[in-house]
JSON list of C-alpha atoms in Angstrom, two decimals:
[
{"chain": "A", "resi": 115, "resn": "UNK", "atom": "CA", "xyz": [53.14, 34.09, -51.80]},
{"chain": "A", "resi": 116, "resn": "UNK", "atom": "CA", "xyz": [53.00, 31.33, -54.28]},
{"chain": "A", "resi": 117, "resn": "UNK", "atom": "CA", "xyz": [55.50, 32.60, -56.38]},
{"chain": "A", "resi": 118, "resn": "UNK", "atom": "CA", "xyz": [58.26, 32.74, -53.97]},
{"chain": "A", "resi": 119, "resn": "UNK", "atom": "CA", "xyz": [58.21, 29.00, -53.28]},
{"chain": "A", "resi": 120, "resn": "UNK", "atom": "CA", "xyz": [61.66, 27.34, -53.80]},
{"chain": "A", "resi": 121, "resn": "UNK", "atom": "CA", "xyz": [61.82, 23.98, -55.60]},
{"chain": "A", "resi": 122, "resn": "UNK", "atom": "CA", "xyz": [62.74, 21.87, -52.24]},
{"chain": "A", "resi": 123, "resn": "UNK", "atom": "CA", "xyz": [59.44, 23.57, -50.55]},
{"chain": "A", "resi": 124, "resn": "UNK", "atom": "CA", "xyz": [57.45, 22.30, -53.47]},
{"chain": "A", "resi": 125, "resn": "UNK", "atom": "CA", "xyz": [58.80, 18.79, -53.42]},
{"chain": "A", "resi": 126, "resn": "UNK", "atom": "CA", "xyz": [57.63, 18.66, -49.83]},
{"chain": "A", "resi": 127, "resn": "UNK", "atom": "CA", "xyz": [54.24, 20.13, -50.41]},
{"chain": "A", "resi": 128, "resn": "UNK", "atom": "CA", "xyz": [54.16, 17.55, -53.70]},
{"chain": "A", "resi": 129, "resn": "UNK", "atom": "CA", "xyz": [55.45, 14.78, -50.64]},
{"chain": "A", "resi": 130, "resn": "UNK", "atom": "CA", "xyz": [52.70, 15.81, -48.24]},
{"chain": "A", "resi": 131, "resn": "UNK", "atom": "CA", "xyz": [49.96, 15.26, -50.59]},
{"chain": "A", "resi": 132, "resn": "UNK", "atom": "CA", "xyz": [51.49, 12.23, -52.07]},
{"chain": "A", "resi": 133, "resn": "UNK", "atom": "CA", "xyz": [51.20, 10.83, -48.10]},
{"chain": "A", "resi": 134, "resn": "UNK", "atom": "CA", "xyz": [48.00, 11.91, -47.63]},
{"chain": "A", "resi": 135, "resn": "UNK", "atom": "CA", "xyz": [46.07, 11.12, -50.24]},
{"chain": "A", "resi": 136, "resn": "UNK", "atom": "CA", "xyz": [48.19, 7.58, -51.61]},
{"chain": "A", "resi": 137, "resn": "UNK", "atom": "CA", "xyz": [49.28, 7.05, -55.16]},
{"chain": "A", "resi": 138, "resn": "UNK", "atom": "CA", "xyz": [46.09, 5.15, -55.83]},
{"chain": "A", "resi": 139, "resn": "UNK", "atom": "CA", "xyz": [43.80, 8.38, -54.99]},
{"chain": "A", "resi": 140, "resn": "UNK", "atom": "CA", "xyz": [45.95, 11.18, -57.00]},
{"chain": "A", "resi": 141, "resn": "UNK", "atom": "CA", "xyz": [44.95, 10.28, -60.28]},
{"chain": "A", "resi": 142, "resn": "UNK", "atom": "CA", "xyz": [41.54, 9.70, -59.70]},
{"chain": "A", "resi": 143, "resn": "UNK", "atom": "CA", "xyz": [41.48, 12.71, -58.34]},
{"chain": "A", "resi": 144, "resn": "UNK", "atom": "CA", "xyz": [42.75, 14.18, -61.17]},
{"chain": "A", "resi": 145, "resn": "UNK", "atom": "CA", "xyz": [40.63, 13.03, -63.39]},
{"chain": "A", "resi": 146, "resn": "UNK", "atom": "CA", "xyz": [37.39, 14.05, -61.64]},
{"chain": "A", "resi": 147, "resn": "UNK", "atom": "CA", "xyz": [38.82, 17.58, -61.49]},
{"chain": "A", "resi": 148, "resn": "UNK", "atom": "CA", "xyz": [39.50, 17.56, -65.52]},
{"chain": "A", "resi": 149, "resn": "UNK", "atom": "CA", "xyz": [35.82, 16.15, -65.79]},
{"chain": "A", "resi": 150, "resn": "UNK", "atom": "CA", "xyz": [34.65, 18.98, -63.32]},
{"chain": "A", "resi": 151, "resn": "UNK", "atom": "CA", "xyz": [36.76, 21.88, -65.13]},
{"chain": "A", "resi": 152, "resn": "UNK", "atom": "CA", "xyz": [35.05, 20.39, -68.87]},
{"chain": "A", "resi": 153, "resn": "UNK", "atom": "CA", "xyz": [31.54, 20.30, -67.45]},
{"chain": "A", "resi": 154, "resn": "UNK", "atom": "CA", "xyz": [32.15, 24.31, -66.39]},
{"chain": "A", "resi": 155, "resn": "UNK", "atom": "CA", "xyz": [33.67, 24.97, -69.32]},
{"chain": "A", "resi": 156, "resn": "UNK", "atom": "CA", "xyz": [30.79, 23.65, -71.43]},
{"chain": "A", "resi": 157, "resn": "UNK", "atom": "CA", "xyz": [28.00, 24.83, -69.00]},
{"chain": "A", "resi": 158, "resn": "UNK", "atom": "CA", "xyz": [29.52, 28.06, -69.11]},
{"chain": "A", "resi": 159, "resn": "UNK", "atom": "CA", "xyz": [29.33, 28.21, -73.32]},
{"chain": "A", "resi": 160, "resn": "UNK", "atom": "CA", "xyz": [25.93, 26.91, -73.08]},
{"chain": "A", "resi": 161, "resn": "UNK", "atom": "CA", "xyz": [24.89, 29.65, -70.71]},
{"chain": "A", "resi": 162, "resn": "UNK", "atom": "CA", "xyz": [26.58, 31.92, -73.39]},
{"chain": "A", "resi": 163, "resn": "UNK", "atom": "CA", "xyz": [24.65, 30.82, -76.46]},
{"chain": "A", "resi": 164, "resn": "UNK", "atom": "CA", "xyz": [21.31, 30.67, -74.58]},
{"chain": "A", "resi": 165, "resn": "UNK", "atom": "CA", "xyz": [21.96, 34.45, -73.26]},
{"chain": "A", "resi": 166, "resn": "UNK", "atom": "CA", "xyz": [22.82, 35.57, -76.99]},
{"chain": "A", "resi": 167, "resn": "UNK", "atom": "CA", "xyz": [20.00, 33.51, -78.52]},
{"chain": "A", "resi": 168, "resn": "UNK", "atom": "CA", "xyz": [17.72, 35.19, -75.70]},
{"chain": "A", "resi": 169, "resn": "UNK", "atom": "CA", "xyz": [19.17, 38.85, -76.69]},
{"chain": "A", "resi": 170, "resn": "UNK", "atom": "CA", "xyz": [18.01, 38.42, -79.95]},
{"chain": "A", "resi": 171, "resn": "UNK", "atom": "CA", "xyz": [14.44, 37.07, -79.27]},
{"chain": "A", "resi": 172, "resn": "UNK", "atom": "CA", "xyz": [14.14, 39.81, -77.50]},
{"chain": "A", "resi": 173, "resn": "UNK", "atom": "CA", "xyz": [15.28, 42.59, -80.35]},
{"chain": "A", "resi": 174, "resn": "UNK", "atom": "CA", "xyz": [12.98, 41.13, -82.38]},
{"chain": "A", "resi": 175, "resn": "UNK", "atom": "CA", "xyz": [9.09, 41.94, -82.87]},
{"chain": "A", "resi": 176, "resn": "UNK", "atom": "CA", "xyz": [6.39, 39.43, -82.05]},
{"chain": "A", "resi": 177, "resn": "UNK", "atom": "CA", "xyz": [4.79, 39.53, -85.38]},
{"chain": "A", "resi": 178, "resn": "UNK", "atom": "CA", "xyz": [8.46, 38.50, -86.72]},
{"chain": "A", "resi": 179, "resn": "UNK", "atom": "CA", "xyz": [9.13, 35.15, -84.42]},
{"chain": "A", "resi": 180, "resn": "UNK", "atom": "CA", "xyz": [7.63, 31.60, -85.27]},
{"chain": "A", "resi": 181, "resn": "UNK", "atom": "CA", "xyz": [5.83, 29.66, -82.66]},
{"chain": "A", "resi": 182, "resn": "UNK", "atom": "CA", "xyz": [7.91, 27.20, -80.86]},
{"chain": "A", "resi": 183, "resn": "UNK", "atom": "CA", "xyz": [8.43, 24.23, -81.98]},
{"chain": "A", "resi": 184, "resn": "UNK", "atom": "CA", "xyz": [8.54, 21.45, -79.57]},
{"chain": "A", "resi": 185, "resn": "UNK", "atom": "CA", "xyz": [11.87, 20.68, -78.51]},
{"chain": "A", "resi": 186, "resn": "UNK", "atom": "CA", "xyz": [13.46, 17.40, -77.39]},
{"chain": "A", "resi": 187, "resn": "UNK", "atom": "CA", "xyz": [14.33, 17.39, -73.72]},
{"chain": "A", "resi": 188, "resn": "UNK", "atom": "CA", "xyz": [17.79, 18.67, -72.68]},
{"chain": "A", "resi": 189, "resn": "UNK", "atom": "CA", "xyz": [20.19, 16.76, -70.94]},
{"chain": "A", "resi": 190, "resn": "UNK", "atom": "CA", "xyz": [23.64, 18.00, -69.31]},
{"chain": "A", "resi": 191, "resn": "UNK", "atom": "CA", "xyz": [26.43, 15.50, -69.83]},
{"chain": "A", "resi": 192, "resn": "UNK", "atom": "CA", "xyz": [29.05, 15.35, -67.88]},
{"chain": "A", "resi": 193, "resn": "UNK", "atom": "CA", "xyz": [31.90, 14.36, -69.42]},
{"chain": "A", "resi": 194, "resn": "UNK", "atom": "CA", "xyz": [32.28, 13.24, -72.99]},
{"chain": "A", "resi": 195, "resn": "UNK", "atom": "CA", "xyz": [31.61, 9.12, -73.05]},
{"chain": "A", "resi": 196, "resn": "UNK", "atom": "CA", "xyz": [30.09, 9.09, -69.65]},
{"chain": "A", "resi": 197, "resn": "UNK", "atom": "CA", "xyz": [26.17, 8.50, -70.00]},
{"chain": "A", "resi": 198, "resn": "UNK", "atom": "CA", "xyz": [25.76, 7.14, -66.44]},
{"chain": "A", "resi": 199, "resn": "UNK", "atom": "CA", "xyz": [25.74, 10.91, -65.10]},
{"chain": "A", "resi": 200, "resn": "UNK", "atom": "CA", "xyz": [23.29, 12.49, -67.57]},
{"chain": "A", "resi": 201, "resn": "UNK", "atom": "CA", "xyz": [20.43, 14.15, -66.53]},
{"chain": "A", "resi": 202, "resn": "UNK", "atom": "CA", "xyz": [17.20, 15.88, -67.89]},
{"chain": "A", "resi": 203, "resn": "UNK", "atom": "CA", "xyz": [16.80, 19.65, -67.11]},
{"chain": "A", "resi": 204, "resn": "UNK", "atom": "CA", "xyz": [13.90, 20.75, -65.68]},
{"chain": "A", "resi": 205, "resn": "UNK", "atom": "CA", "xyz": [12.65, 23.65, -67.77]},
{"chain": "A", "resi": 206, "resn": "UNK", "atom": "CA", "xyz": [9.41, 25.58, -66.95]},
{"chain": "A", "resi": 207, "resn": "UNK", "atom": "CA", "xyz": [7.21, 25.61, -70.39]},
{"chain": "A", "resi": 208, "resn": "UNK", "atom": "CA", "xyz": [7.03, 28.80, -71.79]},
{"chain": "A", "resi": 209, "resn": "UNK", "atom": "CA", "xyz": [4.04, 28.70, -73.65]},
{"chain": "A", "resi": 210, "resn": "UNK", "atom": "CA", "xyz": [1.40, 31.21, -74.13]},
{"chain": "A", "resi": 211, "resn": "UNK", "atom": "CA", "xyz": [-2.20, 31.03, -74.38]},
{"chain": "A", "resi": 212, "resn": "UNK", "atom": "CA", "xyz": [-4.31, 33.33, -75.50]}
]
């Protein structure tokens, strides 16, 4: 469907949007998507790396891990530069007694 779209339909889709939303609001928009996509790119690596570094905890014995050390609290950052949107993750403790 996309991909038979002539070049005048596009311009008046492009013209539509343009109308709607004002030049002032397009590249604002923009630029919150491109902070959106590198926030789900990033969250998506991090998810990656914590399921391989869980895979191997888990292939090895109990006798071979260290205790935990205490970690500093994580924080997900939005967007490289922008500290205003930070925030702590809540993490249950995994600590066991016995």
């Amino acid at each position: 469907m996309i991909g038979n779209l002539k070049p005048l339909e596009i311009l008046l889709i492009i013209a539509v949007i343009f109308l709607l939303f004002g030049a002032k609001k397009l590249p604002d928009m923009a630029r919150s998507l491109g902070k959106s996509a590198r926030i789900l790119k990033s969250e998506a690596k991090a998810m990656k790396a914590e399921s391989a570094a869980e895979d191997n905890a888990t292939a090895a014995t109990v006798a071979d891990q260290a205790p935990p050390q205490a970690a500093a609290p994580r924080t997900i950052k939005a967007a490289p530069g922008d500290v205003t949107s930070s925030r702590p993750v809540n993490e249950p403790n995994h600590t066991t007694q016995g």
